[in-house]
Coordinates of C-alpha atoms in Angstrom, one line a residue:
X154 CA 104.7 125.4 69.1
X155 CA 106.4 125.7 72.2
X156 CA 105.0 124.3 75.1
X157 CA 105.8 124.6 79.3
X158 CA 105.1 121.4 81.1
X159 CA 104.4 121.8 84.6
X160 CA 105.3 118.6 86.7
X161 CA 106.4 117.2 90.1
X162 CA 110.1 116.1 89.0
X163 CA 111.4 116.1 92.0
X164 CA 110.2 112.6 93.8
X165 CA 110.5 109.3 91.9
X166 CA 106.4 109.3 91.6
X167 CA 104.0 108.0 89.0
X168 CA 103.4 111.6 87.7
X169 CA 107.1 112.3 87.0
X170 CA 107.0 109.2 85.2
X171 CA 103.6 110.2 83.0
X172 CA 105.1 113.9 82.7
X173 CA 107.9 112.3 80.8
X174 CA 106.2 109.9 79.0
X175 CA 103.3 112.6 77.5
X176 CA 106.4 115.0 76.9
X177 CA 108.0 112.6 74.5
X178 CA 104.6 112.0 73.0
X179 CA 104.5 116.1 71.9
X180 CA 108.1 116.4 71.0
X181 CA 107.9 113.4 68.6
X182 CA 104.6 115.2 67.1
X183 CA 107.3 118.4 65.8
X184 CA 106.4 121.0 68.9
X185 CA 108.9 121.3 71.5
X186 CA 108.4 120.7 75.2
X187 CA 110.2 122.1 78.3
X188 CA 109.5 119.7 81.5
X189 CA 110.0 122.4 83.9
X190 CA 109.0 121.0 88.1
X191 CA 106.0 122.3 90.0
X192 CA 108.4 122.8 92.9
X193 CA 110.7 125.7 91.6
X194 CA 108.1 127.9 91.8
X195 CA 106.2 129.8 94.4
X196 CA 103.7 132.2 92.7
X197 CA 101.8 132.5 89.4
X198 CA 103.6 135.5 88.9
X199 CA 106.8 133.1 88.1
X200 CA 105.5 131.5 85.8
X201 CA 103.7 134.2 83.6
X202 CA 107.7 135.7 83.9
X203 CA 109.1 132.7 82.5
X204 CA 106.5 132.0 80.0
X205 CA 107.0 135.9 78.7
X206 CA 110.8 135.4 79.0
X207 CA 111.4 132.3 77.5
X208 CA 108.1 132.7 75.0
X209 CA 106.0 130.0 75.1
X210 CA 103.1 129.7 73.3
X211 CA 100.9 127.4 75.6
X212 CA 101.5 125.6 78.7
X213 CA 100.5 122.3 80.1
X214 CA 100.3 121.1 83.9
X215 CA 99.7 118.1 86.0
X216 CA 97.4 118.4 89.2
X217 CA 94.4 120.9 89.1
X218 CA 95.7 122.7 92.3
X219 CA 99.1 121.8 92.6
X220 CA 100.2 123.1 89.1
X221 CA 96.5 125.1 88.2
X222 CA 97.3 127.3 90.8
X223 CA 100.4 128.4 89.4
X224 CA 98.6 129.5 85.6
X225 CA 96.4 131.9 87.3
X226 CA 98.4 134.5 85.9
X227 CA 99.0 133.1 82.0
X228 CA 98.0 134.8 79.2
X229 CA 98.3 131.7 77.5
X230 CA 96.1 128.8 76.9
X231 CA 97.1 125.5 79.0
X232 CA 95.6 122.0 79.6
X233 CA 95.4 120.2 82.7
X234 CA 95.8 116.8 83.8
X235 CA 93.8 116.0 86.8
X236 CA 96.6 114.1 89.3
X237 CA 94.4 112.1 91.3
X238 CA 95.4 113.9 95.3
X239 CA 93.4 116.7 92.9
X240 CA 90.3 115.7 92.7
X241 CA 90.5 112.7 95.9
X242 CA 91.7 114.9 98.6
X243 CA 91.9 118.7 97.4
X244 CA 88.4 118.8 96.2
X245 CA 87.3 118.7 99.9
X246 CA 89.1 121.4 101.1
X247 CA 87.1 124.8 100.2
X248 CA 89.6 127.4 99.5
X249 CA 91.8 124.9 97.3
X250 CA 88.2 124.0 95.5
X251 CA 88.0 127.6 94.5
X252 CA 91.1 127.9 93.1
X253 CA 90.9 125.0 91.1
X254 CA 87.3 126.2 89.6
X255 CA 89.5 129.0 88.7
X256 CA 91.9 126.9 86.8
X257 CA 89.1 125.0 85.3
X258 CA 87.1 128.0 83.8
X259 CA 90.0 129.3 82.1
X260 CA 91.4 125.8 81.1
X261 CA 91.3 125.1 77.4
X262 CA 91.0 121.1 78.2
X263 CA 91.3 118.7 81.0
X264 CA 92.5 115.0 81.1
X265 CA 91.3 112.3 83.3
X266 CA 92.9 108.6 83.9
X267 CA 89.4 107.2 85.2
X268 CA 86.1 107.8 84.1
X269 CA 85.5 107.9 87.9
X270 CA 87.9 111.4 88.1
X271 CA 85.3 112.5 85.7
X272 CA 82.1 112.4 87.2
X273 CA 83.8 112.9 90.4
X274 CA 85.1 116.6 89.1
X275 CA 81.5 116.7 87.0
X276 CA 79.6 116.6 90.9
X277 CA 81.4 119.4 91.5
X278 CA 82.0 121.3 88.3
X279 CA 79.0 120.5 86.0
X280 CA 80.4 123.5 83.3
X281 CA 83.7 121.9 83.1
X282 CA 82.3 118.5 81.8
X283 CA 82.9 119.0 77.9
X284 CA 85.9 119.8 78.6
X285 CA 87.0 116.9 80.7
X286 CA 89.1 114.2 78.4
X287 CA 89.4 110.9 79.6
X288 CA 92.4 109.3 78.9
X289 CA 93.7 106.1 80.6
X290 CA 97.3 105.7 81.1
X291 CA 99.2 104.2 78.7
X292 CA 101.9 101.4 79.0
X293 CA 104.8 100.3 76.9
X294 CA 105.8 97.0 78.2
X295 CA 109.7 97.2 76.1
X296 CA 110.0 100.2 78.0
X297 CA 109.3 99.4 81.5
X298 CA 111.6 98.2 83.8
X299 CA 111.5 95.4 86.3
X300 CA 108.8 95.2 89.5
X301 CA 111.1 94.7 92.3
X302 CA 109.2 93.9 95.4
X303 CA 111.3 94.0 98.4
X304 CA 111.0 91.2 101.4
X305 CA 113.5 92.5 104.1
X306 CA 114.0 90.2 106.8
X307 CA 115.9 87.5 108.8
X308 CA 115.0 83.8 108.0
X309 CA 113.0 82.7 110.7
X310 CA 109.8 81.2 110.8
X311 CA 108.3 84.3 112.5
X312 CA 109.1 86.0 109.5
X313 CA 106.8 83.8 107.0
X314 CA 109.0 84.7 103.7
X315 CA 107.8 81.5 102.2
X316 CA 104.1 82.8 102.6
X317 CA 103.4 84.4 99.5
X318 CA 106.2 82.6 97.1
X319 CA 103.7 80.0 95.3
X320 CA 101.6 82.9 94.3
X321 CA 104.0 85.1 93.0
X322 CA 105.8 82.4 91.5
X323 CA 103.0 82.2 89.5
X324 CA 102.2 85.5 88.6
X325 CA 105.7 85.7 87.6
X326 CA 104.7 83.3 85.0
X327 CA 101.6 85.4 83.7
X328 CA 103.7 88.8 84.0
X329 CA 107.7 88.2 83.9
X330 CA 108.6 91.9 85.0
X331 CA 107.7 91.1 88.5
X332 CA 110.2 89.7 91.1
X333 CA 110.2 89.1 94.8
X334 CA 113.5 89.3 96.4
X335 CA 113.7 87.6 99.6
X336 CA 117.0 89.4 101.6
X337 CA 118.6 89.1 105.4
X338 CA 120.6 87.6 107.6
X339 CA 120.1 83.5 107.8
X340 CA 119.1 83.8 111.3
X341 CA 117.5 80.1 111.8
X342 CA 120.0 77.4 109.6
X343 CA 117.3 74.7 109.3
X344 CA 114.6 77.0 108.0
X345 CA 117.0 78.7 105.5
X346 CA 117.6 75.2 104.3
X347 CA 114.0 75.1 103.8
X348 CA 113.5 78.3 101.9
X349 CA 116.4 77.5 99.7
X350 CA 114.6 74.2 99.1
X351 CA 111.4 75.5 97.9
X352 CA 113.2 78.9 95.8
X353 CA 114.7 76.5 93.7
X354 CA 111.1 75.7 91.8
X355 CA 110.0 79.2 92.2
X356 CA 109.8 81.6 89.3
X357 CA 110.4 85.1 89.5
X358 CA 111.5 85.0 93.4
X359 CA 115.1 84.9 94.6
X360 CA 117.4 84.9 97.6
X361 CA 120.0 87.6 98.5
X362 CA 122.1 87.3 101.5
X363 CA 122.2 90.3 104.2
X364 CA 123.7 93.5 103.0
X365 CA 124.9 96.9 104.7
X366 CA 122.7 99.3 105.3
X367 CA 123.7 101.5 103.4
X368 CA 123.3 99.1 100.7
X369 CA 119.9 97.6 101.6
X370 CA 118.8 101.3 101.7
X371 CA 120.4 101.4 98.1
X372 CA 117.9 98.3 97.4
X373 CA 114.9 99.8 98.8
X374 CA 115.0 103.2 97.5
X375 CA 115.4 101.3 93.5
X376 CA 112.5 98.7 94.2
X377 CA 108.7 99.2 93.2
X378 CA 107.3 98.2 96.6
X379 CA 108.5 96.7 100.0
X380 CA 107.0 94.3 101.4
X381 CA 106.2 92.7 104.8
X382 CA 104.7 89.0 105.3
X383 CA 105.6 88.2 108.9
X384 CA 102.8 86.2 111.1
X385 CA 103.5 88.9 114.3
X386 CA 105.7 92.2 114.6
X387 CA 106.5 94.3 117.1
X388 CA 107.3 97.2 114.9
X389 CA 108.9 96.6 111.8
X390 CA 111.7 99.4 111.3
X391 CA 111.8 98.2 107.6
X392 CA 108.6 99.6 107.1
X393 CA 109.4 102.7 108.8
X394 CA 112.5 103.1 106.4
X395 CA 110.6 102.1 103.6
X396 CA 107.8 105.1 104.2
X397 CA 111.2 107.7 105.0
X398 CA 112.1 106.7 101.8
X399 CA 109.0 107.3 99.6
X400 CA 109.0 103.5 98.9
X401 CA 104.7 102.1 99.4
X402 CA 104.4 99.3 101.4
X403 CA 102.6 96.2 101.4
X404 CA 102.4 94.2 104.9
X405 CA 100.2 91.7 105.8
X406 CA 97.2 92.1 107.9
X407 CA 98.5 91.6 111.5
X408 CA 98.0 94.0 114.9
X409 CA 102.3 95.0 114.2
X410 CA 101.4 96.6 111.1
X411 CA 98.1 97.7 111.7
X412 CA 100.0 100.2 113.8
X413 CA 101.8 101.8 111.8
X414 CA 100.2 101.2 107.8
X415 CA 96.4 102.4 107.4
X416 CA 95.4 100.6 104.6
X417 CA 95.6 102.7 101.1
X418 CA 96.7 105.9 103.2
X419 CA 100.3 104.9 104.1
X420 CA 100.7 101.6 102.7
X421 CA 98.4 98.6 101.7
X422 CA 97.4 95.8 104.4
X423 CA 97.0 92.5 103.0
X424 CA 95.3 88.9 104.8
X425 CA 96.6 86.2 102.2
X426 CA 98.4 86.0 98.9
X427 CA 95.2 86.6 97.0
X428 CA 95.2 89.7 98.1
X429 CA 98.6 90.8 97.9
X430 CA 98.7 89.5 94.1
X431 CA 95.6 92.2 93.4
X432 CA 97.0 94.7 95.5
X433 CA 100.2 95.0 93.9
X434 CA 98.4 94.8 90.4
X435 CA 96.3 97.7 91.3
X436 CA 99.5 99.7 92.7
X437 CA 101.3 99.0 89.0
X438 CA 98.6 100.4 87.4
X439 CA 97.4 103.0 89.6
X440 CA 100.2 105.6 89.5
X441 CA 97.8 107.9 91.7
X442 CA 97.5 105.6 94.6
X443 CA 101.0 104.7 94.6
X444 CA 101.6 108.6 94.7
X445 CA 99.2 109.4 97.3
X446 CA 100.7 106.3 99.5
X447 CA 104.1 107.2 99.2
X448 CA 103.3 111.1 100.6
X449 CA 101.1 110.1 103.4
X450 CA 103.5 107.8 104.5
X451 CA 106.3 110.0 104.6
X452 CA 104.0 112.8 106.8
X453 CA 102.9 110.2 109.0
X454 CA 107.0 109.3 110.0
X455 CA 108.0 112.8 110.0
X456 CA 105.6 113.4 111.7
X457 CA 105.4 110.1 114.5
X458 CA 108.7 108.5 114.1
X459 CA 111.2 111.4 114.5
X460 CA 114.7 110.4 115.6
X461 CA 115.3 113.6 117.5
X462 CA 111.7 112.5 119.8
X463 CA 113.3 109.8 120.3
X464 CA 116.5 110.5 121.5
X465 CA 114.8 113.2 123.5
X466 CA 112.8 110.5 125.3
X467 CA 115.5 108.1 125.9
X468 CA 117.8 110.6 127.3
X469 CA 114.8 111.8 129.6
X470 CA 114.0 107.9 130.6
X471 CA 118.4 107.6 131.2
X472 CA 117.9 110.5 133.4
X473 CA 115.7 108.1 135.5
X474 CA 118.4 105.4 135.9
X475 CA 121.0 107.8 137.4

């Protein structure tokens, strides 16, 4: 058989990753699969062209709207799997609900991560239920790289890097793909002497001295999470560049960050290493949160932090000085 996979490619998020992952699972089964991204099209009319052109037999999408939307006009059977943004956030908005019941009435099966999805899309679509498959995600530990979560900042006690060391050190012990990479400028000389100290009995967390920022960018944009322990903050521009760069977040509970991460819609708020430890846990697993994170919090700096506001106001205020 040959078989159209509908996907967002184009953004480094969980679903690209499952997309790929499923698509080896079919190809290894004899049928071939074309990963083709949700993106490159604009109407279901461009897909029933390329499915007619390039003669696939069936199709298969991630996202009820997203991708459901676009196999309105197939004549041939598909299967969706329910994204999470989906059934969590589309399902309350009424014109996008209709569509999907579309999708789902024609659907020959649907696949859920959570047997919460399921009775979630079951409140709303009792018919589809028989239908609805559910199918945690699965993991291949040989195949996975490294967790890299990302502490940006200057060492100084303000900064707190040390806060959350013991506990990852030992989670690093339980789970050795995670790492916690402490990197900036040694800004305070007796306190770096101190971290250094205490990194040399840690597991799993390690010190890198202040790069370019081309280069931290370059280290933020490959790393699972940044992350931000500091005991006060103004505004923390790391976080902002993490969000601008579809990197989550995880900052610790403090007024600074409250302003600018609202917990599980732009990033993840934590009080003490506890926390963070099954925060981060539940952001490796949950590809859908991580997703749905990663969006939000590039809206919400689009959207609030835009440089060209903000050289409008500054060269309004210089005005002033004149």
């Amino acid at each position: 058989m040959k078989l159209l996979f509908l996907a967002p490619l184009s953004l480094p998020t969980g679903n690209r990753t499952t997309a790929q992952r499923i698509s080896k699972y079919i190809q290894s089964s004899g049928h071939i699969c074309i990963l083709n991204d949700i993106a490159e099209f604009k109407s279901p009319s461009q897909v029933s062209d390329l499915i007619n052109e390039q003669k696939f037999e069936a199709v298969m999408t991630i996202h009820l709207y997203k991708g459901g939307r676009l196999l309105l006009d197939s004549n041939v059977p598909y299967g969706v799997i329910f994204g999470g943004t989906d059934i969590n956030e589309d399902i309350q908005d009424e014109k996008k609900c209709e569509v999907m019941e579309t999708v789902l009435q024609k659907s020959r099966f649907l696949v859920a991560f959570t047997d919460q999805l399921k009775k979630t899309a079951e409140v709303h679509w009792p018919f589809a239920s028989s239908k609805i498959h559910v199918q945690p995600q699965g993991i291949h530990c040989k195949n996975i790289d490294a967790y890299i979560f990302l502490l940006v900042c200057g060492l100084r006690r303000v900064k707190d890097p040390l806060f959350l060391v013991d506990a990852f050190s030992v989670w690093h012990k339980e789970d050795p793909r995670v790492y916690l990479i402490i990197i900036g400028p040694e800004v305070d000389a007796p306190f770096t002497q101190q971290v250094k100290a205490k990194l040399k009995s840690a597991s799993g967390v390690y010190l890198v001295s202040e790069k370019p920022q081309e280069e931290l960018q370059a280290a933020m944009r490959d790393s699972f999470a940044v992350v931000n322990s500091s005991i006060s903050e103004g505004m923390s521009s790391t976080i902002l560049e993490a969000m601008d760069l579809n990197v989550p977040v995880l900052a610790r509970n403090i007024s600074g960050n409250r302003a600018i991460v609202k917990h599980e819609h732009t990033g993840l708020l934590f009080f003490d290493p506890p926390e963070f430890i099954e925060l981060s846990k539940r952001l490796m697993i949950d590809t859908s949160l991580k997703e749905n994170i990663v969006a939000k919090a590039k809206e919400y700096v689009e959207k609030f932090h835009s440089w060209e506001t903000e050289k409008e106001t500054y060269q309004k205020l210089i005005e002033n000085l004149l």
